[in-house]
CSV table of C-alpha atoms and ligand atoms in Angstrom, one decimal:
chain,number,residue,atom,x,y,z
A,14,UNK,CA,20.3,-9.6,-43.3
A,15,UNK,CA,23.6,-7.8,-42.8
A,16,UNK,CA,25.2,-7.0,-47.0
A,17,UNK,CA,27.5,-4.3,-46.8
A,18,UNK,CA,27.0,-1.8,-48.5
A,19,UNK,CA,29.7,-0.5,-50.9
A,20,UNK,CA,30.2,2.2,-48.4
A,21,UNK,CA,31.1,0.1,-46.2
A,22,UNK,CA,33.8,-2.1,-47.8
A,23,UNK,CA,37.1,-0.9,-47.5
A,24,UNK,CA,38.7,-3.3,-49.4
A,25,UNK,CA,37.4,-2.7,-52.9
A,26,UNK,CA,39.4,-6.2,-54.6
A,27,UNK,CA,36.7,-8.6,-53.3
A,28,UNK,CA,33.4,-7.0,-55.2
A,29,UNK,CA,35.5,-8.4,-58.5
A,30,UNK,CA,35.3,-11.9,-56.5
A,31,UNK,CA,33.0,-14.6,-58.3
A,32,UNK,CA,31.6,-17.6,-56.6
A,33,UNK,CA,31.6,-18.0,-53.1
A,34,UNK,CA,34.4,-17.1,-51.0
A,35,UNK,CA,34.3,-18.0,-47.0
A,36,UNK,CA,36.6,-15.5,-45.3
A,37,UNK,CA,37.1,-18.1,-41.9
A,38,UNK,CA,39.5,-19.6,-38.9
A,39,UNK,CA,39.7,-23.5,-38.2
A,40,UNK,CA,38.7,-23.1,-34.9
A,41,UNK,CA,36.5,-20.2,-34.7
A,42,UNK,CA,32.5,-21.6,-33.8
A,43,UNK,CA,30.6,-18.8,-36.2
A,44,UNK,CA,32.9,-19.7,-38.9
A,45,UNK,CA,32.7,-24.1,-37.9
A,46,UNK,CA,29.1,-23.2,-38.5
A,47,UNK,CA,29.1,-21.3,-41.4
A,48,UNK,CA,31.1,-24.5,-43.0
A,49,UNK,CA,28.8,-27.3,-41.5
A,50,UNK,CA,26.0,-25.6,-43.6
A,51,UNK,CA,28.1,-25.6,-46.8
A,52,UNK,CA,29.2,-29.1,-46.2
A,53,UNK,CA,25.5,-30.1,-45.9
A,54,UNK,CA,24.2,-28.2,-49.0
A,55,UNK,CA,27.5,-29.4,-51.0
A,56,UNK,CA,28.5,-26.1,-52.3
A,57,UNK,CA,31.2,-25.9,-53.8
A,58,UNK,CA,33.7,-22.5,-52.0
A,59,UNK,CA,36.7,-21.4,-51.9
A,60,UNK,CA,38.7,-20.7,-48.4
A,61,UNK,CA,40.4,-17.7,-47.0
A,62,UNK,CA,41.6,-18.6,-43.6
A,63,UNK,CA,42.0,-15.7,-41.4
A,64,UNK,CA,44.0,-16.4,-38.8
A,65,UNK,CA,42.4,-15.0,-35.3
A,66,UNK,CA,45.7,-16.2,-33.3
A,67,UNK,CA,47.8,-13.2,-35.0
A,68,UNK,CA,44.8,-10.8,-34.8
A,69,UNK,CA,44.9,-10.9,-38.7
A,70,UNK,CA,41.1,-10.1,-38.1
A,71,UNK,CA,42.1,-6.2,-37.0
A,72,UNK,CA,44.5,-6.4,-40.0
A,73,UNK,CA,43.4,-2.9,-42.2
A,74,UNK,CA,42.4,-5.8,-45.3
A,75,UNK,CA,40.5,-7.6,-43.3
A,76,UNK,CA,38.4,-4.4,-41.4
A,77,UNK,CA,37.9,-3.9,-44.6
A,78,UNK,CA,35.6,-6.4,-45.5
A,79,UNK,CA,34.4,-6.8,-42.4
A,80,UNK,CA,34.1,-3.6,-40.1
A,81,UNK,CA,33.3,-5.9,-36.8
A,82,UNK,CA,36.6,-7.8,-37.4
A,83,UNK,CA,34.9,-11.1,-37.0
A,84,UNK,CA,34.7,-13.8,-38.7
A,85,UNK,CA,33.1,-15.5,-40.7
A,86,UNK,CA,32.5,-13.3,-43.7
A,87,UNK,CA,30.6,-14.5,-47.3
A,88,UNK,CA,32.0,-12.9,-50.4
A,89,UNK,CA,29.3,-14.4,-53.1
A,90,UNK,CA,29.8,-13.1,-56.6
A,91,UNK,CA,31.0,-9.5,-55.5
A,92,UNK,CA,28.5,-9.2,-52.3
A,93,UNK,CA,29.7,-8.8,-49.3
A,94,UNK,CA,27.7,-10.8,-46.0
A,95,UNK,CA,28.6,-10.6,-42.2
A,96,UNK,CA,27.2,-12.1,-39.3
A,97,UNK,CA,27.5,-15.9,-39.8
A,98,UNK,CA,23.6,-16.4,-39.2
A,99,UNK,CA,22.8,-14.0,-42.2
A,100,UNK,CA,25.8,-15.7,-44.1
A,101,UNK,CA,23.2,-18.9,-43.8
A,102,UNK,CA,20.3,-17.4,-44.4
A,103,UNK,CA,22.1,-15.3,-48.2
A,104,UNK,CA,23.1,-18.9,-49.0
A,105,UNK,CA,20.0,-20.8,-48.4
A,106,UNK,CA,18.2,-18.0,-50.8
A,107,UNK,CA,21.2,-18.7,-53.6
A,108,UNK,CA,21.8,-22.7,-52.8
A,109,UNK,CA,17.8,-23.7,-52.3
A,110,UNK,CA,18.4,-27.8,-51.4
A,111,UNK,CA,18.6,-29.1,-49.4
A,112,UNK,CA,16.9,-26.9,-47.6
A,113,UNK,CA,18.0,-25.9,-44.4
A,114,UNK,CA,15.5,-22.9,-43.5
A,115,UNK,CA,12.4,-24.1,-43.9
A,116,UNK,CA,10.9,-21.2,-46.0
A,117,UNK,CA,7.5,-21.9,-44.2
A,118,UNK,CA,9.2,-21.3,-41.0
A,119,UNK,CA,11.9,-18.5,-42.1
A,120,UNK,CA,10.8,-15.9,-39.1
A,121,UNK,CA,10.2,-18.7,-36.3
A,122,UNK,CA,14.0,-19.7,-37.3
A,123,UNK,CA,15.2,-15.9,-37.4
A,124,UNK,CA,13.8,-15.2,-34.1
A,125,UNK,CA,15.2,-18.9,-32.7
A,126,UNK,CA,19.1,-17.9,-34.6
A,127,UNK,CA,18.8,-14.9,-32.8
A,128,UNK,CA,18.5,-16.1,-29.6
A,129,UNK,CA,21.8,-18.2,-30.0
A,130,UNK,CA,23.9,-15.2,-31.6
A,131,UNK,CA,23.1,-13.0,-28.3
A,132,UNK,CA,24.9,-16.3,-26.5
A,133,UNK,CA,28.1,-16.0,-28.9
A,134,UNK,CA,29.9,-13.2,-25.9
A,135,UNK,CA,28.6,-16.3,-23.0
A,136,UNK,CA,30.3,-18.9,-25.3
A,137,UNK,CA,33.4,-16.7,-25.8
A,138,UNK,CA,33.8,-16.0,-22.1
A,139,UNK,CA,33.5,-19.5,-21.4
A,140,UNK,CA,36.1,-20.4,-23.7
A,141,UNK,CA,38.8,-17.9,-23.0
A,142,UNK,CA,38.5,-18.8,-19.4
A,143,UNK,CA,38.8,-22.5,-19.8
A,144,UNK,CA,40.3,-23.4,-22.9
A,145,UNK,CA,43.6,-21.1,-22.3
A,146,UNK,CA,46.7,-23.3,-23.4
A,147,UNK,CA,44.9,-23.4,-26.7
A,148,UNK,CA,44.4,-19.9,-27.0
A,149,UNK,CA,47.3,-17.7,-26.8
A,150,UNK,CA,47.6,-14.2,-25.2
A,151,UNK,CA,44.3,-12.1,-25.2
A,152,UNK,CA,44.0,-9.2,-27.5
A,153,UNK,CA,46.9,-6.7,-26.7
A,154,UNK,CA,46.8,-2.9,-26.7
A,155,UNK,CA,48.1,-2.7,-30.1
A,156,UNK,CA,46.1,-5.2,-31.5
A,157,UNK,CA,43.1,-3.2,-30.5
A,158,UNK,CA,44.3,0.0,-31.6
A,159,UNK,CA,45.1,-1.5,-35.3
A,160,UNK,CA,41.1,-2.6,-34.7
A,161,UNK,CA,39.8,0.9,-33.2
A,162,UNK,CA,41.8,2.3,-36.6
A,163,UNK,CA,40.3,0.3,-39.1
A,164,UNK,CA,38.1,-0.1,-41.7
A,165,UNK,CA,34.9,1.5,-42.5
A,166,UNK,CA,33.3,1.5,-38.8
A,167,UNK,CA,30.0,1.5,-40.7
A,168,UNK,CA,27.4,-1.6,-41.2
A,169,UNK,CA,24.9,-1.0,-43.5
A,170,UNK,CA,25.8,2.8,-43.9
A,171,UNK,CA,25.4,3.4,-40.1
A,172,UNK,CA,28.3,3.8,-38.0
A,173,UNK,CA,28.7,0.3,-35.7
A,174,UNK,CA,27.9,0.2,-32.1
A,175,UNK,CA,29.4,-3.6,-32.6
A,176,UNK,CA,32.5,-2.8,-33.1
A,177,UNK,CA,32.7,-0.8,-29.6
A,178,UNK,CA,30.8,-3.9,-27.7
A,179,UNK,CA,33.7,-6.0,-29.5
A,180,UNK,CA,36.7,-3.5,-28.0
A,181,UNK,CA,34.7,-3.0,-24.9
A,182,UNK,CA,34.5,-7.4,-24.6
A,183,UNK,CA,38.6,-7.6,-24.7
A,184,UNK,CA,39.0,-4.8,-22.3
A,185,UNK,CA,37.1,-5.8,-19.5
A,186,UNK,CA,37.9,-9.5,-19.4
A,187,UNK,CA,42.4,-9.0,-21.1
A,188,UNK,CA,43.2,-8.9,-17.0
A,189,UNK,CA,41.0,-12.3,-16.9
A,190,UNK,CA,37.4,-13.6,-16.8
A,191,UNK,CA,36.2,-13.2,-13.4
A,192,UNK,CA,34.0,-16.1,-11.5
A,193,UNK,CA,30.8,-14.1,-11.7
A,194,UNK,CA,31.5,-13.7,-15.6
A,195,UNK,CA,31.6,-17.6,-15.6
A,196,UNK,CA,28.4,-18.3,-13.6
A,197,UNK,CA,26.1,-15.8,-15.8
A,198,UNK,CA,27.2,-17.5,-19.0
A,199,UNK,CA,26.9,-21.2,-17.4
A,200,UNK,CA,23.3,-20.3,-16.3
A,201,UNK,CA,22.3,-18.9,-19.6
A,202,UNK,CA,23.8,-21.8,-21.5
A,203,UNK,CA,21.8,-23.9,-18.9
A,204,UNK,CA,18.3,-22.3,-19.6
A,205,UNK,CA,19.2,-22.7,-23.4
A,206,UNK,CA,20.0,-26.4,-23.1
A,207,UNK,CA,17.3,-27.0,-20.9
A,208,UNK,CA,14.9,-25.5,-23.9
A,209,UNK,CA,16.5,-27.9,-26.2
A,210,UNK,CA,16.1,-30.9,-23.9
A,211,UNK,CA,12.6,-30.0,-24.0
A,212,UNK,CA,12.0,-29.6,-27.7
A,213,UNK,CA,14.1,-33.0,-28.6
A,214,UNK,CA,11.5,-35.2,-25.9
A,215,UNK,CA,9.0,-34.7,-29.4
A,216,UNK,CA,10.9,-34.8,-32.4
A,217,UNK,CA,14.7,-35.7,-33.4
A,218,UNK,CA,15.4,-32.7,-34.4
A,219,UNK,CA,14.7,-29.0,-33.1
A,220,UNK,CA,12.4,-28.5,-35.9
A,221,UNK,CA,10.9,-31.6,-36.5
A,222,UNK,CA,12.5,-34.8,-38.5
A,223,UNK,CA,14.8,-33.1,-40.9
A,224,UNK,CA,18.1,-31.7,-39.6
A,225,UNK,CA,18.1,-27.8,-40.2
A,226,UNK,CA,20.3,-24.7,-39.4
A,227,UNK,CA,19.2,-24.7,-35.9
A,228,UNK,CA,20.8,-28.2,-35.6
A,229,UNK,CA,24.0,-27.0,-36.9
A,230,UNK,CA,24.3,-23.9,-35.2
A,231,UNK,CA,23.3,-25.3,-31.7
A,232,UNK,CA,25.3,-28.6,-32.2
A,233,UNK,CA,28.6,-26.0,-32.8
A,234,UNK,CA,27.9,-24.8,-29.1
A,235,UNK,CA,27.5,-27.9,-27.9
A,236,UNK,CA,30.7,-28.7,-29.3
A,237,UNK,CA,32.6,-26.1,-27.3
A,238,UNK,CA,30.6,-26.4,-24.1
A,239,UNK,CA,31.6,-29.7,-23.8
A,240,UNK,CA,35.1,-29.0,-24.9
A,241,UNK,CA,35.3,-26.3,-21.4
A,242,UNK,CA,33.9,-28.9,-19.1
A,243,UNK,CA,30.3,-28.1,-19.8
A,244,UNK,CA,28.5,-31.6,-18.5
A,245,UNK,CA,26.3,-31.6,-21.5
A,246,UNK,CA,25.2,-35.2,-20.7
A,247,UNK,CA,24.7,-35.1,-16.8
A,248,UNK,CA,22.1,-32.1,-17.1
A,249,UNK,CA,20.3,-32.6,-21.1
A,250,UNK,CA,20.8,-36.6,-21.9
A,251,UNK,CA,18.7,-35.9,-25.0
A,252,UNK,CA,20.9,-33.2,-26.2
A,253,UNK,CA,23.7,-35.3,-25.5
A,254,UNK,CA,22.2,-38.5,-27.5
A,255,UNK,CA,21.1,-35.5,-30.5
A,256,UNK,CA,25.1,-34.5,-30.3
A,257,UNK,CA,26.5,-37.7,-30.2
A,258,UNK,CA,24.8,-38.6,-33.8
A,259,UNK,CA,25.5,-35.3,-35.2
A,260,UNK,CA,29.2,-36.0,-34.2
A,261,UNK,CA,29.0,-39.2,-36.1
A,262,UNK,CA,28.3,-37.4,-39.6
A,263,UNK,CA,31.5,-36.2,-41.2
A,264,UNK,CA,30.0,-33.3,-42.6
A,265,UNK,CA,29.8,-32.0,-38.5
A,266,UNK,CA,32.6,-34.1,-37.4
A,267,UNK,CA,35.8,-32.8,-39.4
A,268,UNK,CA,34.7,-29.1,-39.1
A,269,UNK,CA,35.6,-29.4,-35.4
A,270,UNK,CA,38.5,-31.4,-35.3
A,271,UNK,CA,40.8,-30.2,-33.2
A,272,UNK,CA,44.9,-30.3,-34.6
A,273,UNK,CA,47.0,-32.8,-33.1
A,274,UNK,CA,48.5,-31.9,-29.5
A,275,UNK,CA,45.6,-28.9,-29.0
A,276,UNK,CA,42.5,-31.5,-27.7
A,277,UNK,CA,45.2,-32.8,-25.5
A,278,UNK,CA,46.3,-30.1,-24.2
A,279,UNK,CA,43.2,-28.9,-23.3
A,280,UNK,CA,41.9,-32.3,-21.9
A,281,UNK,CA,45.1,-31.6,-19.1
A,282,UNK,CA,44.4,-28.2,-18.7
A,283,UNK,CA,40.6,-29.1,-17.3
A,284,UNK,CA,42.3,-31.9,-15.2
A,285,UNK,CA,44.6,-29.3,-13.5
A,286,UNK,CA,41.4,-27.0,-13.4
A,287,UNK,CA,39.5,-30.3,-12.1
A,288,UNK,CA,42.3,-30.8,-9.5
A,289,UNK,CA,42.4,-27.4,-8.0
A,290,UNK,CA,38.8,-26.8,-7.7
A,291,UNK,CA,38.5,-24.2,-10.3
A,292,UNK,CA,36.6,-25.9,-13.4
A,293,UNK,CA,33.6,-24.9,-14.5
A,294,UNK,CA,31.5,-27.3,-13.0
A,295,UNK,CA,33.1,-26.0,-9.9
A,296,UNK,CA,32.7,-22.3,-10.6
A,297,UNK,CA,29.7,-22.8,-11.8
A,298,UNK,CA,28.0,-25.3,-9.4
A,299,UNK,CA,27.1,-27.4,-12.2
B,495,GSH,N1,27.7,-12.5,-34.3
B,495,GSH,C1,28.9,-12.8,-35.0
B,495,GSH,C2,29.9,-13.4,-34.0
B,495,GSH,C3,31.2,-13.7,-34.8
B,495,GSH,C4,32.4,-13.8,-33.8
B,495,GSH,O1,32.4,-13.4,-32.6
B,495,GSH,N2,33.4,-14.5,-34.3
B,495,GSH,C5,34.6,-14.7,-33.5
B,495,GSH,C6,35.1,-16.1,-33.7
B,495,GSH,S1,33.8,-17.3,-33.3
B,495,GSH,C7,35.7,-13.8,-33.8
B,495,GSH,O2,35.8,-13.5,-35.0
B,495,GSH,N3,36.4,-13.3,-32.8
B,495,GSH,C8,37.4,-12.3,-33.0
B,495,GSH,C9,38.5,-12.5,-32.1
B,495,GSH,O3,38.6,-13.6,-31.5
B,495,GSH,O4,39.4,-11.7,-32.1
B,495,GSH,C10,28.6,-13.9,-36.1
B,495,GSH,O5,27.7,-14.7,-35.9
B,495,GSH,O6,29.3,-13.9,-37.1
């Protein structure tokens, strides 16, 4: 699990913090996910929006809580918890029920969380190709210098290879994600899906009858795969019939609403894609 340790935080105000604090943006997937669970386990939080649109993440406050500048981070009583799967996994341990990690089953769903976190760069490249109105301007120069210059650029004491795969991530793809980019990430979200669609043929849900964090966490990609044109339904109908009731609970639903005018605009931004040839079912041969 990924607690700072107090060499590692910067920004010394939060280890006075009591109760649980969710350091998050409305529209960020990690952070949608890290306030599904809480929703679900009724725990009571308070927010501090961080907002990714300004780069408020590479501010020198943020960096200094969380050294990848990502969110979401848990403050809980002074301790300090990146990585939004090991934000679950610290509040499961504190809030027991419901529980949401079977504790029977706790490295099966470490090793299965895993696998989804090494799809977060996929789901971003898909997304900052495809969902651009909504987006804003990549990450400029400066932004990544005030990024490169901040906070502790240790994790757990050691100095972060992260935060260079992070820089590295913007620089590659600021001049634009290319069409191979696209297919990879399509094709590994494919070979996911498909090994959902298999696992929903014998239960409900993708650990048996009880919804669990791998529910929540995979139903937050499905979310934004559909949102870039992804044809969730067309290639995994059982996903899509496991989303569509997921999508009917509040407690999923109003984490990733979209603000009035964005879903539209990004509804005619995939028709224009959709009309040139250039959506991701296109790229992608979907
Ligand atoms: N592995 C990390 C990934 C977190 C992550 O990449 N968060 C994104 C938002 S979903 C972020 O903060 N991006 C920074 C940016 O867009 O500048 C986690 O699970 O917490």
């Amino acid at each position: 699990m990924v607690k700072l340790l107090d060499q590692d935080i910067l920004t010394r105000e939060v280890l006075d913090w009591k109760g649980v604090h969710l350091l998050h943006f409305a529209g960020s997937s990690c952070s949608q996910k890290a306030r599904v669970f809480l929703n679900l386990k009724q725990i009571e939080w308070e927010s501090h929006p961080i907002d990714l649109g300004t780069n408020e993440n590479y501010n020198p406050w943020y960096l200094g809580i969380n050294p990848r500048g990502l969110v979401p981070t848990l403050v809980i009583d002074g301790e300090v918890h990146i990585e939004s799967n090991d934000i679950l996994t610290a509040l499961e341990h504190r809030f027991p029920t419901p529980e949401l990690i079977p504790a029977n089953l706790a490295s099966e769903v470490a090793f299965l969380l895993k696998h989804e976190d090494d799809l977060h760069l996929d789901l971003r490249t898909l997304t900052f190709r495809f969902m651009r109105p909504y987006l804003g301007p990549f990450r400029s120069t400066e932004a990544l210098n005030s990024f490169r210059d901040g906070g502790s650029g240790t994790v757990e004491g050691q100095v972060d290879a992260n935060k260079k795969r992070e820089i590295d991530f913007w620089e590659t793809n600021n001049a634009g994600i290319s069409d191979e980019a696209v297919r990879k990430s399509a094709a590994a979200f494919r070979t996911a899906f498909d090994e959902l669609e298999a696992k929903l043929a014998k239960s409900p849900y993708f650990l048996g009858n009880e919804i669990s964090v791998l529910d929540i966490a995979w139903y937050i990609y499905a979310v934004r795969l559909s949102t870039v044109g992804y044809p969730l339904q067309k290639l995994h109908p059982r996903v899509h019939g496991w989303f569509e009731g997921l999508n009917a609970r509040d407690e999923f639903a109003k984490e990733v609403a979209r603000p009035v005018g964005h879903a539209d605009a990004i509804a005619r931004f995939q028709e224009e894609l959709s009309r040139e040839g250039k959506a991701l079912t296109d790229i992608a041969m979907l």
